Amino acid sequence: MKIEDDTMRKLLEYPWYGNVRELENTVEFMVNMMEYGIINDKALPINIKKKNKTYIKNDKIRTLKEIEQEEIEKAIEFYGNTTEGKAEAANALGIGIATLYRKLK
């Protein structure tokens, strides 16, 4: 298995808001997505491809509710919009599945 230099640079520059758990899940995702034993940009999750998002939008600080909603959406995008994906997203976010569904409404 090999990681292309540009892909490694993106991984090193990413802020890893979810710390070790997010890193672990990302590596697992990339290993599953790699082709021919090479991890490249195609295997990167969308949140890393889009570049590091800032929490400031339109020169104002966003509310915690807005940030929370974005993180929930990122987790569902990463794990999938299925029942199983939502369960994994809830686990990665450190909340129960019922809480996740309530926050999605």
PDB file of N, CA and C in Angstrom, residues 15-102:
ATOM      1  N   PRO A  15      -7.161  19.795   9.831  1.00  0.00           N
ATOM      2  CA  PRO A  15      -7.121  20.079  11.275  1.00  0.00           C
ATOM      3  C   PRO A  15      -7.619  18.962  12.197  1.00  0.00           C
ATOM      4  N   TRP A  16      -8.271  17.927  11.702  1.00  0.00           N
ATOM      5  CA  TRP A  16      -8.734  16.787  12.500  1.00  0.00           C
ATOM      6  C   TRP A  16      -9.523  17.212  13.729  1.00  0.00           C
ATOM      7  N   TYR A  17     -10.655  17.854  13.477  1.00  0.00           N
ATOM      8  CA  TYR A  17     -11.539  18.305  14.552  1.00  0.00           C
ATOM      9  C   TYR A  17     -12.033  17.144  15.404  1.00  0.00           C
ATOM     10  N   GLY A  18     -12.242  16.002  14.787  1.00  0.00           N
ATOM     11  CA  GLY A  18     -12.735  14.835  15.521  1.00  0.00           C
ATOM     12  C   GLY A  18     -11.624  14.019  16.136  1.00  0.00           C
ATOM     13  N   ASN A  19     -10.415  14.505  16.114  1.00  0.00           N
ATOM     14  CA  ASN A  19      -9.208  13.908  16.672  1.00  0.00           C
ATOM     15  C   ASN A  19      -8.952  12.492  16.176  1.00  0.00           C
ATOM     16  N   VAL A  20      -8.527  11.606  17.043  1.00  0.00           N
ATOM     17  CA  VAL A  20      -8.069  10.275  16.645  1.00  0.00           C
ATOM     18  C   VAL A  20      -9.190   9.458  16.012  1.00  0.00           C
ATOM     19  N   ARG A  21     -10.388   9.577  16.532  1.00  0.00           N
ATOM     20  CA  ARG A  21     -11.509   8.806  15.978  1.00  0.00           C
ATOM     21  C   ARG A  21     -11.766   9.202  14.525  1.00  0.00           C
ATOM     22  N   GLU A  22     -11.733  10.489  14.232  1.00  0.00           N
ATOM     23  CA  GLU A  22     -11.945  10.949  12.861  1.00  0.00           C
ATOM     24  C   GLU A  22     -10.817  10.461  11.956  1.00  0.00           C
ATOM     25  N   LEU A  23      -9.589  10.538  12.438  1.00  0.00           N
ATOM     26  CA  LEU A  23      -8.447  10.058  11.661  1.00  0.00           C
ATOM     27  C   LEU A  23      -8.574   8.564  11.380  1.00  0.00           C
ATOM     28  N   GLU A  24      -8.913   7.797  12.398  1.00  0.00           N
ATOM     29  CA  GLU A  24      -9.060   6.347  12.241  1.00  0.00           C
ATOM     30  C   GLU A  24     -10.140   6.015  11.210  1.00  0.00           C
ATOM     31  N   ASN A  25     -11.279   6.676  11.295  1.00  0.00           N
ATOM     32  CA  ASN A  25     -12.366   6.433  10.347  1.00  0.00           C
ATOM     33  C   ASN A  25     -11.979   6.846   8.934  1.00  0.00           C
ATOM     34  N   THR A  26     -11.218   7.928   8.815  1.00  0.00           N
ATOM     35  CA  THR A  26     -10.777   8.392   7.503  1.00  0.00           C
ATOM     36  C   THR A  26      -9.818   7.399   6.867  1.00  0.00           C
ATOM     37  N   VAL A  27      -8.881   6.888   7.644  1.00  0.00           N
ATOM     38  CA  VAL A  27      -7.925   5.906   7.116  1.00  0.00           C
ATOM     39  C   VAL A  27      -8.668   4.651   6.663  1.00  0.00           C
ATOM     40  N   GLU A  28      -9.608   4.186   7.465  1.00  0.00           N
ATOM     41  CA  GLU A  28     -10.393   3.006   7.091  1.00  0.00           C
ATOM     42  C   GLU A  28     -11.156   3.266   5.789  1.00  0.00           C
ATOM     43  N   PHE A  29     -11.764   4.448   5.673  1.00  0.00           N
ATOM     44  CA  PHE A  29     -12.495   4.824   4.465  1.00  0.00           C
ATOM     45  C   PHE A  29     -11.565   4.804   3.251  1.00  0.00           C
ATOM     46  N   MET A  30     -10.371   5.406   3.390  1.00  0.00           N
ATOM     47  CA  MET A  30      -9.436   5.493   2.268  1.00  0.00           C
ATOM     48  C   MET A  30      -8.932   4.119   1.845  1.00  0.00           C
ATOM     49  N   VAL A  31      -8.676   3.250   2.806  1.00  0.00           N
ATOM     50  CA  VAL A  31      -8.222   1.894   2.476  1.00  0.00           C
ATOM     51  C   VAL A  31      -9.306   1.173   1.676  1.00  0.00           C
ATOM     52  N   ASN A  32     -10.560   1.366   2.056  1.00  0.00           N
ATOM     53  CA  ASN A  32     -11.660   0.737   1.326  1.00  0.00           C
ATOM     54  C   ASN A  32     -11.857   1.335  -0.063  1.00  0.00           C
ATOM     55  N   MET A  33     -11.482   2.588  -0.251  1.00  0.00           N
ATOM     56  CA  MET A  33     -11.693   3.276  -1.525  1.00  0.00           C
ATOM     57  C   MET A  33     -10.482   3.222  -2.460  1.00  0.00           C
ATOM     58  N   MET A  34      -9.332   2.806  -1.951  1.00  0.00           N
ATOM     59  CA  MET A  34      -8.123   2.844  -2.778  1.00  0.00           C
ATOM     60  C   MET A  34      -8.216   1.845  -3.931  1.00  0.00           C
ATOM     61  N   GLU A  35      -7.467   2.138  -4.979  1.00  0.00           N
ATOM     62  CA  GLU A  35      -7.402   1.270  -6.145  1.00  0.00           C
ATOM     63  C   GLU A  35      -5.956   0.840  -6.355  1.00  0.00           C
ATOM     64  N   TYR A  36      -5.764  -0.428  -6.638  1.00  0.00           N
ATOM     65  CA  TYR A  36      -4.450  -0.984  -6.951  1.00  0.00           C
ATOM     66  C   TYR A  36      -3.415  -0.738  -5.859  1.00  0.00           C
ATOM     67  N   GLY A  37      -3.859  -0.677  -4.610  1.00  0.00           N
ATOM     68  CA  GLY A  37      -2.942  -0.514  -3.490  1.00  0.00           C
ATOM     69  C   GLY A  37      -2.374   0.883  -3.334  1.00  0.00           C
ATOM     70  N   ILE A  38      -2.976   1.865  -4.022  1.00  0.00           N
ATOM     71  CA  ILE A  38      -2.486   3.244  -3.954  1.00  0.00           C
ATOM     72  C   ILE A  38      -3.593   4.147  -3.415  1.00  0.00           C
ATOM     73  N   ILE A  39      -3.278   4.870  -2.346  1.00  0.00           N
ATOM     74  CA  ILE A  39      -4.218   5.848  -1.801  1.00  0.00           C
ATOM     75  C   ILE A  39      -3.887   7.193  -2.428  1.00  0.00           C
ATOM     76  N   ASN A  40      -4.856   7.715  -3.199  1.00  0.00           N
ATOM     77  CA  ASN A  40      -4.673   9.018  -3.834  1.00  0.00           C
ATOM     78  C   ASN A  40      -5.872   9.903  -3.515  1.00  0.00           C
ATOM     79  N   ASP A  41      -5.955  11.055  -4.162  1.00  0.00           N
ATOM     80  CA  ASP A  41      -7.029  12.005  -3.864  1.00  0.00           C
ATOM     81  C   ASP A  41      -8.421  11.427  -4.101  1.00  0.00           C
ATOM     82  N   LYS A  42      -8.542  10.457  -4.996  1.00  0.00           N
ATOM     83  CA  LYS A  42      -9.853   9.843  -5.248  1.00  0.00           C
ATOM     84  C   LYS A  42     -10.376   9.126  -4.013  1.00  0.00           C
ATOM     85  N   ALA A  43      -9.486   8.678  -3.152  1.00  0.00           N
ATOM     86  CA  ALA A  43      -9.881   7.936  -1.949  1.00  0.00           C
ATOM     87  C   ALA A  43     -10.159   8.847  -0.755  1.00  0.00           C
ATOM     88  N   LEU A  44      -9.876  10.139  -0.894  1.00  0.00           N
ATOM     89  CA  LEU A  44     -10.097  11.072   0.219  1.00  0.00           C
ATOM     90  C   LEU A  44     -11.585  11.331   0.430  1.00  0.00           C
ATOM     91  N   PRO A  45     -12.029  11.424   1.669  1.00  0.00           N
ATOM     92  CA  PRO A  45     -13.413  11.826   1.937  1.00  0.00           C
ATOM     93  C   PRO A  45     -13.644  13.263   1.466  1.00  0.00           C
ATOM     94  N   ILE A  46     -14.877  13.569   1.160  1.00  0.00           N
ATOM     95  CA  ILE A  46     -15.228  14.876   0.594  1.00  0.00           C
ATOM     96  C   ILE A  46     -14.845  16.038   1.503  1.00  0.00           C
ATOM     97  N   ASN A  47     -14.959  15.857   2.826  1.00  0.00           N
ATOM     98  CA  ASN A  47     -14.637  16.964   3.732  1.00  0.00           C
ATOM     99  C   ASN A  47     -13.161  17.350   3.669  1.00  0.00           C
ATOM    100  N   ILE A  48     -12.289  16.435   3.319  1.00  0.00           N
ATOM    101  CA  ILE A  48     -10.865  16.756   3.187  1.00  0.00           C
ATOM    102  C   ILE A  48     -10.590  17.309   1.789  1.00  0.00           C
ATOM    103  N   LYS A  49     -11.293  16.791   0.788  1.00  0.00           N
ATOM    104  CA  LYS A  49     -11.122  17.292  -0.574  1.00  0.00           C
ATOM    105  C   LYS A  49     -11.516  18.758  -0.688  1.00  0.00           C
ATOM    106  N   LYS A  50     -12.571  19.149   0.032  1.00  0.00           N
ATOM    107  CA  LYS A  50     -13.084  20.517  -0.067  1.00  0.00           C
ATOM    108  C   LYS A  50     -12.167  21.537   0.579  1.00  0.00           C
ATOM    109  N   LYS A  51     -11.137  21.085   1.218  1.00  0.00           N
ATOM    110  CA  LYS A  51     -10.184  21.935   1.929  1.00  0.00           C
ATOM    111  C   LYS A  51     -10.769  22.319   3.268  1.00  0.00           C
ATOM    112  N   ASN A  52      -9.942  22.743   4.129  1.00  0.00           N
ATOM    113  CA  ASN A  52     -10.356  23.048   5.495  1.00  0.00           C
ATOM    114  C   ASN A  52     -11.355  24.197   5.508  1.00  0.00           C
ATOM    115  N   LYS A  53     -12.561  23.894   5.972  1.00  0.00           N
ATOM    116  CA  LYS A  53     -13.585  24.929   6.079  1.00  0.00           C
ATOM    117  C   LYS A  53     -13.332  25.734   7.338  1.00  0.00           C
ATOM    118  N   THR A  54     -13.605  26.972   7.247  1.00  0.00           N
ATOM    119  CA  THR A  54     -13.489  27.820   8.425  1.00  0.00           C
ATOM    120  C   THR A  54     -14.857  27.959   9.069  1.00  0.00           C
ATOM    121  N   TYR A  55     -14.875  28.242  10.335  1.00  0.00           N
ATOM    122  CA  TYR A  55     -16.130  28.392  11.041  1.00  0.00           C
ATOM    123  C   TYR A  55     -16.648  29.820  10.989  1.00  0.00           C
ATOM    124  N   ILE A  56     -16.049  30.657  10.174  1.00  0.00           N
ATOM    125  CA  ILE A  56     -16.535  32.025  10.019  1.00  0.00           C
ATOM    126  C   ILE A  56     -17.136  32.144   8.625  1.00  0.00           C
ATOM    127  N   LYS A  57     -18.347  32.647   8.562  1.00  0.00           N
ATOM    128  CA  LYS A  57     -19.067  32.742   7.305  1.00  0.00           C
ATOM    129  C   LYS A  57     -19.609  34.162   7.198  1.00  0.00           C
ATOM    130  N   ASN A  58     -19.378  34.801   6.063  1.00  0.00           N
ATOM    131  CA  ASN A  58     -19.848  36.170   5.841  1.00  0.00           C
ATOM    132  C   ASN A  58     -19.368  37.125   6.932  1.00  0.00           C
ATOM    133  N   ASP A  59     -18.148  36.970   7.363  1.00  0.00           N
ATOM    134  CA  ASP A  59     -17.530  37.832   8.363  1.00  0.00           C
ATOM    135  C   ASP A  59     -18.266  37.858   9.703  1.00  0.00           C
ATOM    136  N   LYS A  60     -19.012  36.831  10.009  1.00  0.00           N
ATOM    137  CA  LYS A  60     -19.638  36.757  11.326  1.00  0.00           C
ATOM    138  C   LYS A  60     -19.420  35.357  11.882  1.00  0.00           C
ATOM    139  N   ILE A  61     -19.426  35.258  13.159  1.00  0.00           N
ATOM    140  CA  ILE A  61     -19.244  33.962  13.794  1.00  0.00           C
ATOM    141  C   ILE A  61     -20.565  33.216  13.739  1.00  0.00           C
ATOM    142  N   ARG A  62     -20.482  31.967  13.320  1.00  0.00           N
ATOM    143  CA  ARG A  62     -21.684  31.141  13.215  1.00  0.00           C
ATOM    144  C   ARG A  62     -22.102  30.644  14.586  1.00  0.00           C
ATOM    145  N   THR A  63     -23.370  30.337  14.717  1.00  0.00           N
ATOM    146  CA  THR A  63     -23.882  29.825  15.984  1.00  0.00           C
ATOM    147  C   THR A  63     -23.452  28.376  16.175  1.00  0.00           C
ATOM    148  N   LEU A  64     -23.484  27.929  17.425  1.00  0.00           N
ATOM    149  CA  LEU A  64     -23.161  26.532  17.704  1.00  0.00           C
ATOM    150  C   LEU A  64     -24.130  25.595  17.001  1.00  0.00           C
ATOM    151  N   LYS A  65     -25.379  25.996  16.899  1.00  0.00           N
ATOM    152  CA  LYS A  65     -26.381  25.173  16.211  1.00  0.00           C
ATOM    153  C   LYS A  65     -26.003  24.994  14.739  1.00  0.00           C
ATOM    154  N   GLU A  66     -25.527  26.064  14.091  1.00  0.00           N
ATOM    155  CA  GLU A  66     -25.102  25.971  12.690  1.00  0.00           C
ATOM    156  C   GLU A  66     -23.893  25.050  12.547  1.00  0.00           C
ATOM    157  N   ILE A  67     -22.949  25.189  13.449  1.00  0.00           N
ATOM    158  CA  ILE A  67     -21.751  24.346  13.410  1.00  0.00           C
ATOM    159  C   ILE A  67     -22.128  22.894  13.655  1.00  0.00           C
ATOM    160  N   GLU A  68     -22.993  22.661  14.641  1.00  0.00           N
ATOM    161  CA  GLU A  68     -23.440  21.306  14.949  1.00  0.00           C
ATOM    162  C   GLU A  68     -24.125  20.683  13.736  1.00  0.00           C
ATOM    163  N   GLN A  69     -24.993  21.434  13.071  1.00  0.00           N
ATOM    164  CA  GLN A  69     -25.706  20.925  11.903  1.00  0.00           C
ATOM    165  C   GLN A  69     -24.725  20.570  10.788  1.00  0.00           C
ATOM    166  N   GLU A  70     -23.711  21.403  10.581  1.00  0.00           N
ATOM    167  CA  GLU A  70     -22.720  21.115   9.545  1.00  0.00           C
ATOM    168  C   GLU A  70     -21.955  19.834   9.866  1.00  0.00           C
ATOM    169  N   GLU A  71     -21.579  19.655  11.117  1.00  0.00           N
ATOM    170  CA  GLU A  71     -20.845  18.450  11.507  1.00  0.00           C
ATOM    171  C   GLU A  71     -21.710  17.203  11.337  1.00  0.00           C
ATOM    172  N   ILE A  72     -22.990  17.308  11.662  1.00  0.00           N
ATOM    173  CA  ILE A  72     -23.903  16.179  11.466  1.00  0.00           C
ATOM    174  C   ILE A  72     -24.009  15.856   9.978  1.00  0.00           C
ATOM    175  N   GLU A  73     -24.162  16.874   9.149  1.00  0.00           N
ATOM    176  CA  GLU A  73     -24.249  16.669   7.702  1.00  0.00           C
ATOM    177  C   GLU A  73     -22.967  16.057   7.151  1.00  0.00           C
ATOM    178  N   LYS A  74     -21.804  16.520   7.635  1.00  0.00           N
ATOM    179  CA  LYS A  74     -20.529  15.948   7.190  1.00  0.00           C
ATOM    180  C   LYS A  74     -20.429  14.479   7.576  1.00  0.00           C
ATOM    181  N   ALA A  75     -20.853  14.151   8.796  1.00  0.00           N
ATOM    182  CA  ALA A  75     -20.779  12.764   9.254  1.00  0.00           C
ATOM    183  C   ALA A  75     -21.682  11.870   8.417  1.00  0.00           C
ATOM    184  N   ILE A  76     -22.881  12.342   8.104  1.00  0.00           N
ATOM    185  CA  ILE A  76     -23.798  11.544   7.288  1.00  0.00           C
ATOM    186  C   ILE A  76     -23.268  11.413   5.867  1.00  0.00           C
ATOM    187  N   GLU A  77     -22.678  12.470   5.342  1.00  0.00           N
ATOM    188  CA  GLU A  77     -22.078  12.395   4.009  1.00  0.00           C
ATOM    189  C   GLU A  77     -20.928  11.382   4.005  1.00  0.00           C
ATOM    190  N   PHE A  78     -20.151  11.375   5.068  1.00  0.00           N
ATOM    191  CA  PHE A  78     -19.000  10.477   5.172  1.00  0.00           C
ATOM    192  C   PHE A  78     -19.442   9.021   5.318  1.00  0.00           C
ATOM    193  N   TYR A  79     -20.394   8.752   6.219  1.00  0.00           N
ATOM    194  CA  TYR A  79     -20.801   7.379   6.517  1.00  0.00           C
ATOM    195  C   TYR A  79     -21.949   6.888   5.654  1.00  0.00           C
ATOM    196  N   GLY A  80     -22.673   7.780   5.027  1.00  0.00           N
ATOM    197  CA  GLY A  80     -23.778   7.390   4.160  1.00  0.00           C
ATOM    198  C   GLY A  80     -25.126   7.723   4.769  1.00  0.00           C
ATOM    199  N   ASN A  81     -26.067   8.031   3.893  1.00  0.00           N
ATOM    200  CA  ASN A  81     -27.409   8.425   4.326  1.00  0.00           C
ATOM    201  C   ASN A  81     -28.318   7.201   4.405  1.00  0.00           C
ATOM    202  N   THR A  82     -27.823   6.162   5.042  1.00  0.00           N
ATOM    203  CA  THR A  82     -28.584   4.938   5.267  1.00  0.00           C
ATOM    204  C   THR A  82     -28.768   4.776   6.765  1.00  0.00           C
ATOM    205  N   THR A  83     -29.586   3.819   7.153  1.00  0.00           N
ATOM    206  CA  THR A  83     -29.781   3.565   8.578  1.00  0.00           C
ATOM    207  C   THR A  83     -28.453   3.210   9.241  1.00  0.00           C
ATOM    208  N   GLU A  84     -27.679   2.334   8.581  1.00  0.00           N
ATOM    209  CA  GLU A  84     -26.381   1.936   9.131  1.00  0.00           C
ATOM    210  C   GLU A  84     -25.408   3.110   9.151  1.00  0.00           C
ATOM    211  N   GLY A  85     -25.416   3.901   8.082  1.00  0.00           N
ATOM    212  CA  GLY A  85     -24.538   5.062   8.010  1.00  0.00           C
ATOM    213  C   GLY A  85     -24.853   6.084   9.090  1.00  0.00           C
ATOM    214  N   LYS A  86     -26.137   6.287   9.339  1.00  0.00           N
ATOM    215  CA  LYS A  86     -26.536   7.235  10.383  1.00  0.00           C
ATOM    216  C   LYS A  86     -26.138   6.725  11.764  1.00  0.00           C
ATOM    217  N   ALA A  87     -26.232   5.410  11.970  1.00  0.00           N
ATOM    218  CA  ALA A  87     -25.806   4.839  13.253  1.00  0.00           C
ATOM    219  C   ALA A  87     -24.308   5.051  13.450  1.00  0.00           C
ATOM    220  N   GLU A  88     -23.512   4.849  12.386  1.00  0.00           N
ATOM    221  CA  GLU A  88     -22.066   5.072  12.474  1.00  0.00           C
ATOM    222  C   GLU A  88     -21.760   6.555  12.679  1.00  0.00           C
ATOM    223  N   ALA A  89     -22.503   7.417  12.001  1.00  0.00           N
ATOM    224  CA  ALA A  89     -22.304   8.863  12.151  1.00  0.00           C
ATOM    225  C   ALA A  89     -22.592   9.289  13.585  1.00  0.00           C
ATOM    226  N   ALA A  90     -23.691   8.786  14.147  1.00  0.00           N
ATOM    227  CA  ALA A  90     -24.036   9.117  15.535  1.00  0.00           C
ATOM    228  C   ALA A  90     -22.934   8.663  16.476  1.00  0.00           C
ATOM    229  N   ASN A  91     -22.426   7.464  16.256  1.00  0.00           N
ATOM    230  CA  ASN A  91     -21.345   6.939  17.092  1.00  0.00           C
ATOM    231  C   ASN A  91     -20.097   7.815  16.979  1.00  0.00           C
ATOM    232  N   ALA A  92     -19.742   8.193  15.761  1.00  0.00           N
ATOM    233  CA  ALA A  92     -18.554   9.034  15.552  1.00  0.00           C
ATOM    234  C   ALA A  92     -18.724  10.412  16.193  1.00  0.00           C
ATOM    235  N   LEU A  93     -19.958  10.908  16.217  1.00  0.00           N
ATOM    236  CA  LEU A  93     -20.231  12.215  16.817  1.00  0.00           C
ATOM    237  C   LEU A  93     -20.389  12.143  18.328  1.00  0.00           C
ATOM    238  N   GLY A  94     -20.461  10.922  18.851  1.00  0.00           N
ATOM    239  CA  GLY A  94     -20.590  10.756  20.298  1.00  0.00           C
ATOM    240  C   GLY A  94     -21.997  11.025  20.812  1.00  0.00           C
ATOM    241  N   ILE A  95     -22.990  10.797  19.946  1.00  0.00           N
ATOM    242  CA  ILE A  95     -24.386  10.979  20.347  1.00  0.00           C
ATOM    243  C   ILE A  95     -25.167   9.714  20.015  1.00  0.00           C
ATOM    244  N   GLY A  96     -26.323   9.570  20.609  1.00  0.00           N
ATOM    245  CA  GLY A  96     -27.176   8.430  20.319  1.00  0.00           C
ATOM    246  C   GLY A  96     -27.898   8.610  18.993  1.00  0.00           C
ATOM    247  N   ILE A  97     -28.358   7.501  18.433  1.00  0.00           N
ATOM    248  CA  ILE A  97     -29.050   7.554  17.145  1.00  0.00           C
ATOM    249  C   ILE A  97     -30.340   8.371  17.246  1.00  0.00           C
ATOM    250  N   ALA A  98     -31.049   8.261  18.373  1.00  0.00           N
ATOM    251  CA  ALA A  98     -32.283   9.041  18.553  1.00  0.00           C
ATOM    252  C   ALA A  98     -31.971  10.539  18.573  1.00  0.00           C
ATOM    253  N   THR A  99     -30.871  10.900  19.204  1.00  0.00           N
ATOM    254  CA  THR A  99     -30.458  12.307  19.242  1.00  0.00           C
ATOM    255  C   THR A  99     -30.127  12.793  17.838  1.00  0.00           C
ATOM    256  N   LEU A 100     -29.451  11.961  17.057  1.00  0.00           N
ATOM    257  CA  LEU A 100     -29.113  12.330  15.685  1.00  0.00           C
ATOM    258  C   LEU A 100     -30.385  12.609  14.886  1.00  0.00           C
ATOM    259  N   TYR A 101     -31.348  11.703  14.950  1.00  0.00           N
ATOM    260  CA  TYR A 101     -32.595  11.896  14.210  1.00  0.00           C
ATOM    261  C   TYR A 101     -33.329  13.153  14.680  1.00  0.00           C
ATOM    262  N   ARG A 102     -33.335  13.410  15.963  1.00  0.00           N
ATOM    263  CA  ARG A 102     -33.997  14.604  16.493  1.00  0.00           C
ATOM    264  C   ARG A 102     -33.322  15.877  15.957  1.00  0.00           C
TER     265      ARG A 102
END
